[in-house]
Short mmCIF file of C-alpha atoms in Angstrom, two decimals:
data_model
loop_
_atom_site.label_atom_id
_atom_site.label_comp_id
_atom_site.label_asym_id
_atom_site.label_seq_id
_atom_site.Cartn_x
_atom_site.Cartn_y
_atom_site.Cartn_z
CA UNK H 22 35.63 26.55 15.73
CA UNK H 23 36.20 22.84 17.28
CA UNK H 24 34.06 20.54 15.57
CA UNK H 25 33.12 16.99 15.56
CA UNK H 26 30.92 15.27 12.66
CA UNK H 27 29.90 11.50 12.83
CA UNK H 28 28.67 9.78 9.89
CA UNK H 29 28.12 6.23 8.39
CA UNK H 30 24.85 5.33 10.61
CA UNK H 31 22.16 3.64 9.62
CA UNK H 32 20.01 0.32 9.62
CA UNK H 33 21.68 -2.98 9.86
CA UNK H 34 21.00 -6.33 10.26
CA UNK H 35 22.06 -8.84 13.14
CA UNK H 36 25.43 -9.95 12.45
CA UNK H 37 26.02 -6.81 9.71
CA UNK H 38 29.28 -5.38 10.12
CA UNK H 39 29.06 -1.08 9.77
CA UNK H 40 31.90 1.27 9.96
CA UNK H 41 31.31 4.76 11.12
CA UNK H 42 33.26 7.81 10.60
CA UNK H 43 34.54 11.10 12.94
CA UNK H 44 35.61 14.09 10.86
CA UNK H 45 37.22 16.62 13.06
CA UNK H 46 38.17 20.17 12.04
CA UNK H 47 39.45 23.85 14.01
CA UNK H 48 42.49 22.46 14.90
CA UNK H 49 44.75 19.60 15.28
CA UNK H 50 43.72 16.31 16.79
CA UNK H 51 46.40 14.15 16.45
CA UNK H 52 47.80 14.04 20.23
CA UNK H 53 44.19 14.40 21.73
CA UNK H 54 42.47 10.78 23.00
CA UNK H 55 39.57 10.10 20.77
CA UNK H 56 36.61 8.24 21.79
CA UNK H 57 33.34 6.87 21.06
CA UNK H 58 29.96 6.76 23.43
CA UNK H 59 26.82 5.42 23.06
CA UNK H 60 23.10 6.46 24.12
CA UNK H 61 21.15 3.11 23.61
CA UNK H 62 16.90 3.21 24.33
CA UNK H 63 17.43 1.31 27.58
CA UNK H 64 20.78 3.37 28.56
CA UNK H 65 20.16 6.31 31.21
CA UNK H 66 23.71 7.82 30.61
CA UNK H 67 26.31 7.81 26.95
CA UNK H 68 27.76 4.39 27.86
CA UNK H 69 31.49 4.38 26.87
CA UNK H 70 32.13 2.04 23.97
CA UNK H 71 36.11 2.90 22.59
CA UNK H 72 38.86 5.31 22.95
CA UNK H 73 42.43 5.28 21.25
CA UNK H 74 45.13 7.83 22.64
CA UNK H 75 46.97 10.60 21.33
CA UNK H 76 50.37 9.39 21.33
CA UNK H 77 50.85 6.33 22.01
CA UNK H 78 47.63 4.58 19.90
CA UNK H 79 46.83 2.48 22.39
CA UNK H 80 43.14 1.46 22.24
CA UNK H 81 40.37 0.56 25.19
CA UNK H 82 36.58 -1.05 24.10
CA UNK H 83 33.55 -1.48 26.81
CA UNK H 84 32.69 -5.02 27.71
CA UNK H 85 29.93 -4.97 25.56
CA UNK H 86 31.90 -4.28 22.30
CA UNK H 87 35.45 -6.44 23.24
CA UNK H 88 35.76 -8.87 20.69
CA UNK H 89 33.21 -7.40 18.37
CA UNK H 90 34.36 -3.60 17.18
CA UNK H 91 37.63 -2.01 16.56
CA UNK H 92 38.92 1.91 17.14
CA UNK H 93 41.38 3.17 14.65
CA UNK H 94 42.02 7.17 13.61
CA UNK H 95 43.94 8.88 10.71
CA UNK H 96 45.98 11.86 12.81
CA UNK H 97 46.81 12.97 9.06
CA UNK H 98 42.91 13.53 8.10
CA UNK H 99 41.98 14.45 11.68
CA UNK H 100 39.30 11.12 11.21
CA UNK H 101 38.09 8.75 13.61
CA UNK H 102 36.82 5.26 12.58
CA UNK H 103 34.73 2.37 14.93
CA UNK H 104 34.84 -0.55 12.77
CA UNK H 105 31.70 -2.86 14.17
CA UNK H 106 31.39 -6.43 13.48
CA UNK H 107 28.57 -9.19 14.71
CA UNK H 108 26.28 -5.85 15.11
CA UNK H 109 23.23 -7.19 17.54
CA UNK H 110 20.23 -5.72 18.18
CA UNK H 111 21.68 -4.02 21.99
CA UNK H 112 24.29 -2.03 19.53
CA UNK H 113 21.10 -0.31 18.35
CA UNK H 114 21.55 3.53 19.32
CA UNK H 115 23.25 6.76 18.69
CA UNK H 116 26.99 6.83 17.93
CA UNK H 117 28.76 10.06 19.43
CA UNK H 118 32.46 10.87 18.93
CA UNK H 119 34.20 12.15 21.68
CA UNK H 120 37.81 14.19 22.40
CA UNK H 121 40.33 15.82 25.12
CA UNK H 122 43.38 17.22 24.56
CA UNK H 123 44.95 14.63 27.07
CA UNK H 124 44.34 12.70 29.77
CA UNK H 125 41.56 9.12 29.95
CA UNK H 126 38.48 9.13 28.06
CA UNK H 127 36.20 6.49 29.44
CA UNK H 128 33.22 8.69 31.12
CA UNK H 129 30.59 11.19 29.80
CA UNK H 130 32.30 13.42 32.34
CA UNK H 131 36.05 13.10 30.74
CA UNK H 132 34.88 14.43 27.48
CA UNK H 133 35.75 17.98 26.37
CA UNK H 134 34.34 17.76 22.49
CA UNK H 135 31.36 15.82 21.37
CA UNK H 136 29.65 15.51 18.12
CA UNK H 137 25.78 15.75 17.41
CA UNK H 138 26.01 11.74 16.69
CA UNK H 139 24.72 8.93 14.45
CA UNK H 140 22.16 6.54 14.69
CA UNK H 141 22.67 3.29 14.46
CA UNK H 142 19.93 0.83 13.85
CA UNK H 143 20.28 -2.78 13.95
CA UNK H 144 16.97 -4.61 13.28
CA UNK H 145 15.91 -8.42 14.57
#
């Protein structure tokens, strides 16, 4: 059975830096595109924040988070990491991972796998 688990959530303050974690398990990851979404309080829909591909590694960040947080993965582990740095208080929500086996991952819609998420709190 395919499953994603986030953890590493929690409360932070403005300009914290938090690193959350992806642990997937069933089966091999390592050529699928990983990702990471976002449900803020204000947000209607998961707003896309990272995904790094299969192969290649390359790596793509919402406008909101360029600069500021960084997508890495251990294929070896089957992890998924989002490194965030200069947290502010509109990072505040819940953290899901995201997979497909190939193919872009930068809409709700692209997504084959998700995980439950994390929460992540960052507090003025």
């Amino acid at each position: 059975q395919v499953q994603l688990v986030e953890s590493g959530g929690g409360l932070a303050q403005i300009g914290d830096s938090v690193v959350i974690s992806c642990a997937a398990s069933g089966r091999s990851f390592s050529d699928d595109t990983m990702g990471w979404f976002r449900q803020t309080p204000a947000g209607k829909d998961r707003e896309f924040v990272a995904t790094i591909s299969g192969k290649s590694g390359n790596t793509d960040y919402g406008d909101s988070v360029k600069g500021r947080f960084s997508i890495s993965r251990d294929k070896f582990k089957n992890m998924l990491f989002l490194f965030m740095n200069n947290l502010k208080v509109e990072d505040t929500g819940v953290y899901y991972c995201a997979a497909k086996p190939r193919g872009d991952l930068r809409t709700p819609d692209d997504v084959d796998y998700w995980g439950r998420g994390t929460q992540v709190t960052v507090d003025s």
